[in-house]
mmCIF file of C-alpha atoms and ligand atoms in Angstrom:
data_model
loop_
_atom_site.group_PDB
_atom_site.id
_atom_site.type_symbol
_atom_site.label_atom_id
_atom_site.label_comp_id
_atom_site.label_asym_id
_atom_site.label_seq_id
_atom_site.Cartn_x
_atom_site.Cartn_y
_atom_site.Cartn_z
ATOM 1 C CA UNK A 1 81.688 93.551 99.973
ATOM 2 C CA UNK A 2 84.496 91.000 99.962
ATOM 3 C CA UNK A 3 86.285 90.459 96.653
ATOM 4 C CA UNK A 4 89.641 89.602 95.114
ATOM 5 C CA UNK A 5 88.823 91.517 91.930
ATOM 6 C CA UNK A 6 91.165 94.489 91.655
ATOM 7 C CA UNK A 7 89.296 95.943 88.667
ATOM 8 C CA UNK A 8 86.270 96.390 90.871
ATOM 9 C CA UNK A 9 88.449 98.146 93.436
ATOM 10 C CA UNK A 10 89.799 100.424 90.700
ATOM 11 C CA UNK A 11 86.299 101.410 89.579
ATOM 12 C CA UNK A 12 85.501 102.361 93.142
ATOM 13 C CA UNK A 13 88.757 104.272 93.704
ATOM 14 C CA UNK A 14 88.318 106.137 90.411
ATOM 15 C CA UNK A 15 84.941 107.305 91.729
ATOM 16 C CA UNK A 16 86.801 108.734 94.756
ATOM 17 C CA UNK A 17 85.381 106.068 97.049
ATOM 18 C CA UNK A 18 87.226 104.403 99.908
ATOM 19 C CA UNK A 19 88.338 100.776 99.479
ATOM 20 C CA UNK A 20 89.904 98.410 102.013
ATOM 21 C CA UNK A 21 93.227 96.934 100.886
ATOM 22 C CA UNK A 22 95.350 94.136 102.334
ATOM 23 C CA UNK A 23 99.051 94.634 102.958
ATOM 24 C CA UNK A 24 101.711 92.414 104.502
ATOM 25 C CA UNK A 25 101.439 94.450 107.740
ATOM 26 C CA UNK A 26 97.775 95.272 108.420
ATOM 27 C CA UNK A 27 94.713 96.140 106.303
ATOM 28 C CA UNK A 28 94.401 99.759 105.162
ATOM 29 C CA UNK A 29 91.511 102.143 104.428
ATOM 30 C CA UNK A 30 92.587 103.356 101.010
ATOM 31 C CA UNK A 31 91.693 106.232 98.745
ATOM 32 C CA UNK A 32 93.089 108.315 95.875
ATOM 33 C CA UNK A 33 95.639 110.601 97.525
ATOM 34 C CA UNK A 34 94.727 113.408 95.114
ATOM 35 C CA UNK A 35 91.021 113.248 95.895
ATOM 36 C CA UNK A 36 90.130 115.585 98.733
ATOM 37 C CA UNK A 37 86.775 113.830 98.977
ATOM 38 C CA UNK A 38 88.361 110.394 99.493
ATOM 39 C CA UNK A 39 90.976 111.663 101.947
ATOM 40 C CA UNK A 40 88.400 113.476 104.076
ATOM 41 C CA UNK A 41 86.176 110.397 104.013
ATOM 42 C CA UNK A 42 89.053 108.306 105.393
ATOM 43 C CA UNK A 43 89.666 110.697 108.289
ATOM 44 C CA UNK A 44 85.946 110.678 108.976
ATOM 45 C CA UNK A 45 85.503 106.885 108.849
ATOM 46 C CA UNK A 46 88.463 106.390 111.180
ATOM 47 C CA UNK A 47 87.376 109.255 113.450
ATOM 48 C CA UNK A 48 90.972 110.353 113.140
ATOM 49 C CA UNK A 49 92.045 113.898 114.042
ATOM 50 C CA UNK A 50 93.184 115.914 111.026
ATOM 51 C CA UNK A 51 96.557 116.609 112.665
ATOM 52 C CA UNK A 52 97.529 112.951 112.290
ATOM 53 C CA UNK A 53 99.057 112.481 108.800
ATOM 54 C CA UNK A 54 98.538 109.557 106.389
ATOM 55 C CA UNK A 55 100.930 107.164 104.615
ATOM 56 C CA UNK A 56 101.154 107.033 100.797
ATOM 57 C CA UNK A 57 101.364 103.662 99.063
ATOM 58 C CA UNK A 58 102.865 103.206 95.584
ATOM 59 C CA UNK A 59 104.095 100.268 93.493
ATOM 60 C CA UNK A 60 107.584 101.385 92.499
ATOM 61 C CA UNK A 61 110.537 103.658 93.183
ATOM 62 C CA UNK A 62 109.903 105.900 90.165
ATOM 63 C CA UNK A 63 106.586 106.879 91.698
ATOM 64 C CA UNK A 64 108.293 107.700 94.994
ATOM 65 C CA UNK A 65 110.716 109.996 93.158
ATOM 66 C CA UNK A 66 107.785 111.766 91.512
ATOM 67 C CA UNK A 67 106.307 112.619 94.915
ATOM 68 C CA UNK A 68 109.391 113.572 96.935
ATOM 69 C CA UNK A 69 111.908 116.400 96.721
ATOM 70 C CA UNK A 70 114.888 114.585 98.184
ATOM 71 C CA UNK A 71 115.903 111.012 98.752
ATOM 72 C CA UNK A 72 118.819 110.897 101.206
ATOM 73 C CA UNK A 73 121.539 108.331 100.502
ATOM 74 C CA UNK A 74 120.729 106.308 103.604
ATOM 75 C CA UNK A 75 117.053 106.279 102.629
ATOM 76 C CA UNK A 76 118.052 104.780 99.280
ATOM 77 C CA UNK A 77 120.061 102.067 100.995
ATOM 78 C CA UNK A 78 117.103 101.176 103.213
ATOM 79 C CA UNK A 79 114.633 101.320 100.314
ATOM 80 C CA UNK A 80 116.737 99.022 98.151
ATOM 81 C CA UNK A 81 117.041 96.542 101.004
ATOM 82 C CA UNK A 82 113.465 96.559 102.347
ATOM 83 C CA UNK A 83 111.087 97.623 99.525
ATOM 84 C CA UNK A 84 108.647 96.258 98.702
ATOM 85 C CA UNK A 85 108.109 95.691 102.416
ATOM 86 C CA UNK A 86 107.076 96.984 105.829
ATOM 87 C CA UNK A 87 109.270 100.095 105.804
ATOM 88 C CA UNK A 88 107.783 103.614 105.741
ATOM 89 C CA UNK A 89 110.143 106.494 104.940
ATOM 90 C CA UNK A 90 109.524 110.123 105.899
ATOM 91 C CA UNK A 91 110.825 112.173 102.964
ATOM 92 C CA UNK A 92 110.582 115.865 101.970
ATOM 93 C CA UNK A 93 107.382 116.166 99.953
ATOM 94 C CA UNK A 94 106.791 117.845 96.628
ATOM 95 C CA UNK A 95 104.124 120.564 96.524
ATOM 96 C CA UNK A 96 101.756 118.346 94.541
ATOM 97 C CA UNK A 97 101.026 116.390 97.728
ATOM 98 C CA UNK A 98 98.074 118.009 99.504
ATOM 99 C CA UNK A 99 98.776 119.384 102.992
ATOM 100 C CA UNK A 100 95.679 117.556 104.199
ATOM 101 C CA UNK A 101 97.567 114.262 103.856
ATOM 102 C CA UNK A 102 100.677 115.368 105.718
ATOM 103 C CA UNK A 103 98.828 117.500 108.304
ATOM 104 C CA UNK A 104 100.823 120.470 107.068
ATOM 105 C CA UNK A 105 104.189 118.766 107.513
ATOM 106 C CA UNK A 106 106.992 119.215 104.997
ATOM 107 C CA UNK A 107 107.656 115.478 104.931
ATOM 108 C CA UNK A 108 105.465 112.728 103.565
ATOM 109 C CA UNK A 109 105.296 109.141 104.815
ATOM 110 C CA UNK A 110 105.572 106.698 101.914
ATOM 111 C CA UNK A 111 106.055 102.998 101.306
ATOM 112 C CA UNK A 112 105.913 100.211 98.732
ATOM 113 C CA UNK A 113 103.921 97.438 100.390
ATOM 114 C CA UNK A 114 104.689 93.776 99.774
ATOM 115 C CA UNK A 115 101.364 92.139 99.014
ATOM 116 C CA UNK A 116 100.741 90.646 95.564
ATOM 117 C CA UNK A 117 97.106 91.760 95.245
ATOM 118 C CA UNK A 118 97.747 95.310 96.416
ATOM 119 C CA UNK A 119 100.923 95.643 94.355
ATOM 120 C CA UNK A 120 99.056 94.735 91.186
ATOM 121 C CA UNK A 121 96.337 97.214 92.140
ATOM 122 C CA UNK A 122 98.910 99.978 92.714
ATOM 123 C CA UNK A 123 100.635 99.172 89.404
ATOM 124 C CA UNK A 124 97.412 99.833 87.535
ATOM 125 C CA UNK A 125 96.698 103.173 89.236
ATOM 126 C CA UNK A 126 98.108 106.483 88.076
ATOM 127 C CA UNK A 127 97.732 107.997 91.541
ATOM 128 C CA UNK A 128 99.118 106.958 94.952
ATOM 129 C CA UNK A 129 96.824 105.551 97.633
ATOM 130 C CA UNK A 130 96.678 106.968 101.115
ATOM 131 C CA UNK A 131 95.997 104.152 103.550
ATOM 132 C CA UNK A 132 95.953 104.336 107.307
ATOM 133 C CA UNK A 133 95.251 101.099 109.156
ATOM 134 C CA UNK A 134 91.581 100.123 108.714
ATOM 135 C CA UNK A 135 90.524 100.546 112.349
ATOM 136 C CA UNK A 136 88.826 103.372 114.192
ATOM 137 C CA UNK A 137 91.316 105.755 115.806
ATOM 138 C CA UNK A 138 93.212 104.119 118.694
ATOM 139 C CA UNK A 139 91.635 100.691 118.288
ATOM 140 C CA UNK A 140 93.306 97.402 117.380
ATOM 141 C CA UNK A 141 94.641 97.176 113.815
ATOM 142 C CA UNK A 142 92.962 94.629 111.508
ATOM 143 C CA UNK A 143 95.028 91.703 110.227
ATOM 144 C CA UNK A 144 92.284 89.963 108.255
ATOM 145 C CA UNK A 145 89.082 90.903 106.438
ATOM 146 C CA UNK A 146 86.859 89.774 109.333
ATOM 147 C CA UNK A 147 88.414 92.341 111.657
ATOM 148 C CA UNK A 148 87.653 95.042 109.095
ATOM 149 C CA UNK A 149 84.063 93.891 108.646
ATOM 150 C CA UNK A 150 83.520 94.005 112.385
ATOM 151 C CA UNK A 151 84.594 97.665 112.450
ATOM 152 C CA UNK A 152 82.741 98.865 109.363
ATOM 153 C CA UNK A 153 79.715 96.597 109.174
ATOM 154 C CA UNK A 154 77.381 99.457 108.305
ATOM 155 C CA UNK A 155 79.508 100.718 105.445
ATOM 156 C CA UNK A 156 78.917 99.615 101.873
ATOM 157 C CA UNK A 157 82.441 99.337 100.663
ATOM 158 C CA UNK A 158 84.753 97.077 98.749
ATOM 159 C CA UNK A 159 87.134 95.006 100.832
ATOM 160 C CA UNK A 160 89.928 93.402 98.835
ATOM 161 C CA UNK A 161 90.416 90.098 100.581
ATOM 162 C CA UNK A 162 94.108 89.276 100.749
ATOM 163 C CA UNK A 163 93.874 86.712 103.550
ATOM 164 C CA UNK A 164 95.734 86.889 106.839
ATOM 165 C CA UNK A 165 98.458 89.559 106.911
ATOM 166 C CA UNK A 166 101.871 87.951 106.615
ATOM 167 C CA UNK A 167 103.646 90.190 109.155
ATOM 168 C CA UNK A 168 100.694 91.268 111.313
ATOM 169 C CA UNK A 169 102.396 94.392 112.717
ATOM 170 C CA UNK A 170 102.528 97.875 111.199
ATOM 171 C CA UNK A 171 105.453 99.109 109.114
ATOM 172 C CA UNK A 172 108.557 100.541 110.739
ATOM 173 C CA UNK A 173 108.638 104.339 110.250
ATOM 174 C CA UNK A 174 112.001 106.004 109.621
ATOM 175 C CA UNK A 175 112.975 109.642 109.119
ATOM 176 C CA UNK A 176 116.228 111.482 108.477
ATOM 177 C CA UNK A 177 117.904 114.528 109.961
ATOM 178 C CA UNK A 178 121.152 115.258 108.111
ATOM 179 C CA UNK A 179 123.152 112.073 108.739
ATOM 180 C CA UNK A 180 120.965 110.892 111.599
ATOM 181 C CA UNK A 181 118.529 108.031 110.958
ATOM 182 C CA UNK A 182 115.550 108.108 113.315
ATOM 183 C CA UNK A 183 113.013 105.367 114.011
ATOM 184 C CA UNK A 184 109.670 107.020 114.829
ATOM 185 C CA UNK A 185 107.650 103.822 115.048
ATOM 186 C CA UNK A 186 108.949 100.348 115.782
ATOM 187 C CA UNK A 187 107.322 97.889 113.420
ATOM 188 C CA UNK A 188 107.633 94.707 111.410
ATOM 189 C CA UNK A 189 111.252 95.432 110.452
ATOM 190 C CA UNK A 190 113.296 95.192 113.634
ATOM 191 C CA UNK A 191 115.745 97.729 115.032
ATOM 192 C CA UNK A 192 118.482 95.110 114.631
ATOM 193 C CA UNK A 193 117.653 94.580 110.938
ATOM 194 C CA UNK A 194 117.756 98.336 110.293
ATOM 195 C CA UNK A 195 121.067 98.755 112.121
ATOM 196 C CA UNK A 196 122.657 95.822 110.312
ATOM 197 C CA UNK A 197 122.086 97.712 107.058
ATOM 198 C CA UNK A 198 122.705 101.327 108.073
ATOM 199 C CA UNK A 199 124.593 101.342 111.388
ATOM 200 C CA UNK A 200 123.494 103.045 114.578
ATOM 201 C CA UNK A 201 120.050 104.679 114.532
ATOM 202 C CA UNK A 202 118.142 106.839 117.007
ATOM 203 C CA UNK A 203 114.999 105.385 118.518
ATOM 204 C CA UNK A 204 112.438 108.132 118.997
ATOM 205 C CA UNK A 205 109.165 106.252 119.223
ATOM 206 C CA UNK A 206 108.046 108.638 121.908
ATOM 207 C CA UNK A 207 105.904 107.451 124.746
ATOM 208 C CA UNK A 208 104.243 110.802 125.304
ATOM 209 C CA UNK A 209 101.754 112.999 123.585
ATOM 210 C CA UNK A 210 104.216 114.781 121.333
ATOM 211 C CA UNK A 211 102.739 117.244 118.829
ATOM 212 C CA UNK A 212 105.700 116.657 116.498
ATOM 213 C CA UNK A 213 104.924 112.972 116.200
ATOM 214 C CA UNK A 214 101.149 112.936 116.131
ATOM 215 C CA UNK A 215 100.903 109.225 115.376
ATOM 216 C CA UNK A 216 103.018 108.212 118.281
ATOM 217 C CA UNK A 217 100.339 108.771 120.878
ATOM 218 C CA UNK A 218 100.988 106.826 124.014
ATOM 219 C CA UNK A 219 97.620 105.104 124.060
ATOM 220 C CA UNK A 220 97.190 103.179 120.844
ATOM 221 C CA UNK A 221 96.177 99.784 119.461
ATOM 222 C CA UNK A 222 94.025 99.436 122.524
ATOM 223 C CA UNK A 223 91.401 96.822 123.336
ATOM 224 C CA UNK A 224 88.218 98.077 125.013
ATOM 225 C CA UNK A 225 88.666 95.611 127.852
ATOM 226 C CA UNK A 226 90.974 96.697 130.676
ATOM 227 C CA UNK A 227 94.427 95.332 129.860
ATOM 228 C CA UNK A 228 97.721 95.040 131.679
ATOM 229 C CA UNK A 229 101.293 94.171 130.663
ATOM 230 C CA UNK A 230 103.482 92.187 133.045
ATOM 231 C CA UNK A 231 106.561 89.999 133.216
ATOM 232 C CA UNK A 232 104.904 87.898 135.877
ATOM 233 C CA UNK A 233 101.503 86.693 134.683
ATOM 234 C CA UNK A 234 100.991 84.192 137.476
ATOM 235 C CA UNK A 235 101.636 86.713 140.228
ATOM 236 C CA UNK A 236 99.148 89.101 138.632
ATOM 237 C CA UNK A 237 96.453 86.439 138.410
ATOM 238 C CA UNK A 238 96.927 85.375 142.027
ATOM 239 C CA UNK A 239 96.650 88.967 143.261
ATOM 240 C CA UNK A 240 93.899 90.119 140.923
ATOM 241 C CA UNK A 241 90.399 90.723 142.247
ATOM 242 C CA UNK A 242 88.998 90.368 138.726
ATOM 243 C CA UNK A 243 86.982 87.261 138.056
ATOM 244 C CA UNK A 244 87.155 86.708 134.319
ATOM 245 C CA UNK A 245 90.695 86.870 133.027
ATOM 246 C CA UNK A 246 92.053 86.423 129.484
ATOM 247 C CA UNK A 247 95.764 85.793 129.045
ATOM 248 C CA UNK A 248 98.281 85.973 126.203
ATOM 249 C CA UNK A 249 101.633 84.373 127.030
ATOM 250 C CA UNK A 250 104.805 84.140 124.971
ATOM 251 C CA UNK A 251 105.947 80.556 125.371
ATOM 252 C CA UNK A 252 104.272 78.367 127.961
ATOM 253 C CA UNK A 253 100.800 78.190 129.483
ATOM 254 C CA UNK A 254 100.253 79.100 133.149
ATOM 255 C CA UNK A 255 99.978 76.629 136.022
ATOM 256 C CA UNK A 256 96.796 74.555 136.042
ATOM 257 C CA UNK A 257 95.909 75.710 139.545
ATOM 258 C CA UNK A 258 95.118 79.177 138.174
ATOM 259 C CA UNK A 259 92.645 77.850 135.682
ATOM 260 C CA UNK A 260 89.501 78.592 137.671
ATOM 261 C CA UNK A 261 89.771 82.290 136.895
ATOM 262 C CA UNK A 262 91.575 82.237 133.568
ATOM 263 C CA UNK A 263 88.783 81.934 131.028
ATOM 264 C CA UNK A 264 91.008 81.825 127.953
ATOM 265 C CA UNK A 265 94.760 81.584 127.614
ATOM 266 C CA UNK A 266 96.693 81.736 124.364
ATOM 267 C CA UNK A 267 100.414 81.418 123.700
ATOM 268 C CA UNK A 268 102.776 82.124 120.815
ATOM 269 C CA UNK A 269 104.686 78.872 121.414
ATOM 270 C CA UNK A 270 107.843 80.863 122.065
ATOM 271 C CA UNK A 271 107.965 82.053 118.443
ATOM 272 C CA UNK A 272 108.496 85.761 117.716
ATOM 273 C CA UNK A 273 107.236 85.253 114.175
ATOM 274 C CA UNK A 274 104.041 83.658 115.432
ATOM 275 C CA UNK A 275 103.658 86.425 118.023
ATOM 276 C CA UNK A 276 103.941 89.061 115.294
ATOM 277 C CA UNK A 277 101.423 87.338 113.023
ATOM 278 C CA UNK A 278 98.878 86.530 115.711
ATOM 279 C CA UNK A 279 99.086 89.336 118.285
ATOM 280 C CA UNK A 280 96.297 91.536 116.911
ATOM 281 C CA UNK A 281 94.113 88.554 116.005
ATOM 282 C CA UNK A 282 94.342 87.288 119.601
ATOM 283 C CA UNK A 283 93.627 90.776 120.925
ATOM 284 C CA UNK A 284 90.534 91.083 118.722
ATOM 285 C CA UNK A 285 89.351 87.660 119.857
ATOM 286 C CA UNK A 286 89.835 88.277 123.585
ATOM 287 C CA UNK A 287 88.394 91.774 123.415
ATOM 288 C CA UNK A 288 85.124 90.397 122.028
ATOM 289 C CA UNK A 289 84.609 87.978 124.955
ATOM 290 C CA UNK A 290 83.555 90.599 127.521
ATOM 291 C CA UNK A 291 86.142 89.576 130.102
ATOM 292 C CA UNK A 292 87.108 91.682 133.146
ATOM 293 C CA UNK A 293 90.780 92.011 132.318
ATOM 294 C CA UNK A 294 93.325 90.957 129.684
ATOM 295 C CA UNK A 295 96.824 90.075 130.835
ATOM 296 C CA UNK A 296 99.690 90.262 128.340
ATOM 297 C CA UNK A 297 103.055 88.760 129.074
ATOM 298 C CA UNK A 298 106.081 90.878 128.158
ATOM 299 C CA UNK A 299 108.224 89.309 125.432
ATOM 300 C CA UNK A 300 112.027 89.121 125.436
ATOM 301 C CA UNK A 301 113.056 92.687 124.534
ATOM 302 C CA UNK A 302 114.871 91.878 121.289
ATOM 303 C CA UNK A 303 113.933 91.777 117.591
ATOM 304 C CA UNK A 304 110.183 91.629 117.009
ATOM 305 C CA UNK A 305 109.802 91.271 120.781
ATOM 306 C CA UNK A 306 110.872 94.904 121.142
ATOM 307 C CA UNK A 307 108.218 96.008 118.655
ATOM 308 C CA UNK A 308 105.537 93.874 120.278
ATOM 309 C CA UNK A 309 106.405 95.103 123.782
ATOM 310 C CA UNK A 310 106.041 98.653 122.501
ATOM 311 C CA UNK A 311 102.586 97.845 121.058
ATOM 312 C CA UNK A 312 101.549 96.086 124.275
ATOM 313 C CA UNK A 313 102.799 98.983 126.365
ATOM 314 C CA UNK A 314 100.582 101.353 124.371
ATOM 315 C CA UNK A 315 97.650 98.947 124.403
ATOM 316 C CA UNK A 316 97.758 98.916 128.202
ATOM 317 C CA UNK A 317 98.440 102.611 128.839
HETATM 318 O O1 TXA B 401 101.884 99.164 108.016
HETATM 319 C C1 TXA B 401 101.422 100.306 107.862
HETATM 320 O O2 TXA B 401 102.126 101.306 107.851
HETATM 321 C C2 TXA B 401 99.892 100.414 107.640
HETATM 322 C C3 TXA B 401 99.562 99.804 106.284
HETATM 323 C C4 TXA B 401 98.103 99.962 105.930
HETATM 324 O O3 TXA B 401 100.396 100.355 105.309
HETATM 325 N N1 TXA B 401 99.485 101.775 107.734
HETATM 326 C C5 TXA B 401 99.475 102.455 108.920
HETATM 327 O O4 TXA B 401 98.974 103.734 108.831
HETATM 328 O O5 TXA B 401 99.869 101.963 109.951
HETATM 329 P P1 TXA B 401 98.520 104.564 110.112
HETATM 330 O O6 TXA B 401 97.928 105.795 109.546
HETATM 331 O O7 TXA B 401 97.661 103.745 110.972
HETATM 332 O O8 TXA B 401 99.850 104.914 110.815
HETATM 333 C C6 TXA B 401 100.740 105.810 110.172
HETATM 334 C C7 TXA B 401 101.519 106.568 111.168
HETATM 335 C C8 TXA B 401 100.663 107.508 111.972
HETATM 336 O O9 TXA B 401 100.992 107.299 113.315
HETATM 337 C C9 TXA B 401 101.077 108.881 111.499
HETATM 338 O O10 TXA B 401 101.024 109.845 112.518
HETATM 339 C C10 TXA B 401 102.484 108.658 111.046
HETATM 340 O O11 TXA B 401 102.458 107.381 110.471
HETATM 341 N N2 TXA B 401 102.873 109.628 109.987
HETATM 342 C C11 TXA B 401 102.331 109.756 108.763
HETATM 343 N N3 TXA B 401 102.909 110.756 108.092
HETATM 344 C C12 TXA B 401 103.843 111.279 108.901
HETATM 345 C C13 TXA B 401 104.770 112.348 108.774
HETATM 346 N N4 TXA B 401 104.879 113.084 107.665
HETATM 347 N N5 TXA B 401 105.588 112.601 109.842
HETATM 348 C C14 TXA B 401 105.488 111.865 110.977
HETATM 349 N N6 TXA B 401 104.629 110.840 111.155
HETATM 350 C C15 TXA B 401 103.819 110.547 110.128
HETATM 351 MG MG1 MG B 402 97.086 102.843 112.721
#
């Protein structure tokens, strides 16, 4: 059920039910982090393996302190700059956090999201919310309530409708090893923004199946339709034997003479911001058209373009 009433969401969460919440990045499937019932239900609904840990969401720094053992100096600098916002920190967890959430890891992923509705919900709760993206495992993340309803149409659950997600890409995940700052997932905060605050960081958003970074699976965010990533869309279309092609381009549309096989083409008008906000929405749309192949154009490999290229690379792997 769609609603903007946070009190209704609270009633449901207090009963250990799962509720869908909006954030500035993507929608999340949320539950009381201290309810084993709710946490298991989330894994089950997402069809997510239990070795893939969840992110905690809270409304303020005091609550982060209550859940973590240490808060490295550089983490504090990043938190004060980017929270509330699309930054997830991996911090040593206190024992009160169930191992189920962290898949047995000693660190917990935690963030303060920047969405008015969800922040006021979190302020009223005396427990943190776990919230993975509200999509089945490995599918495209939802950036509005319609995407969520498509995935969970048979589930009776409360969906807090917070409109279209402002950023449209997941949070950037950062961990710490002594003095080293490590990016484990490129996201809505760019590498350049992080480095301008903290200096050089290590990028370790692995492109392999690495058991130490369970969430960084190569294949991810994937449409069901066959999809490819290329710097030369027109060449691909000319050579392709597929008949029904859907295209997403960064700045300009393709030549008219290709139009007999391109069923739909969308562009981001050369805007990184627009690309970030609309990428998943376009992917959802194209994936529902039953085309033969989706062709994504590589973005310039800077700023949000770097994040988006990483998502597209995984979507087409
Ligand atoms: O923007 C976001 O972060 C969204 C919104 C809803 O907040 N949430 C989200 O959650 O993207 P999810 O579960 O789809 O992705 C979280 C990623 C997973 O890949 C998971 O493996 C990783 O974070 N993760 C969680 N805890 C971790 C930990 N302790 N160490 C390493 N990776 C962790
Ligand atoms: Mg996800």
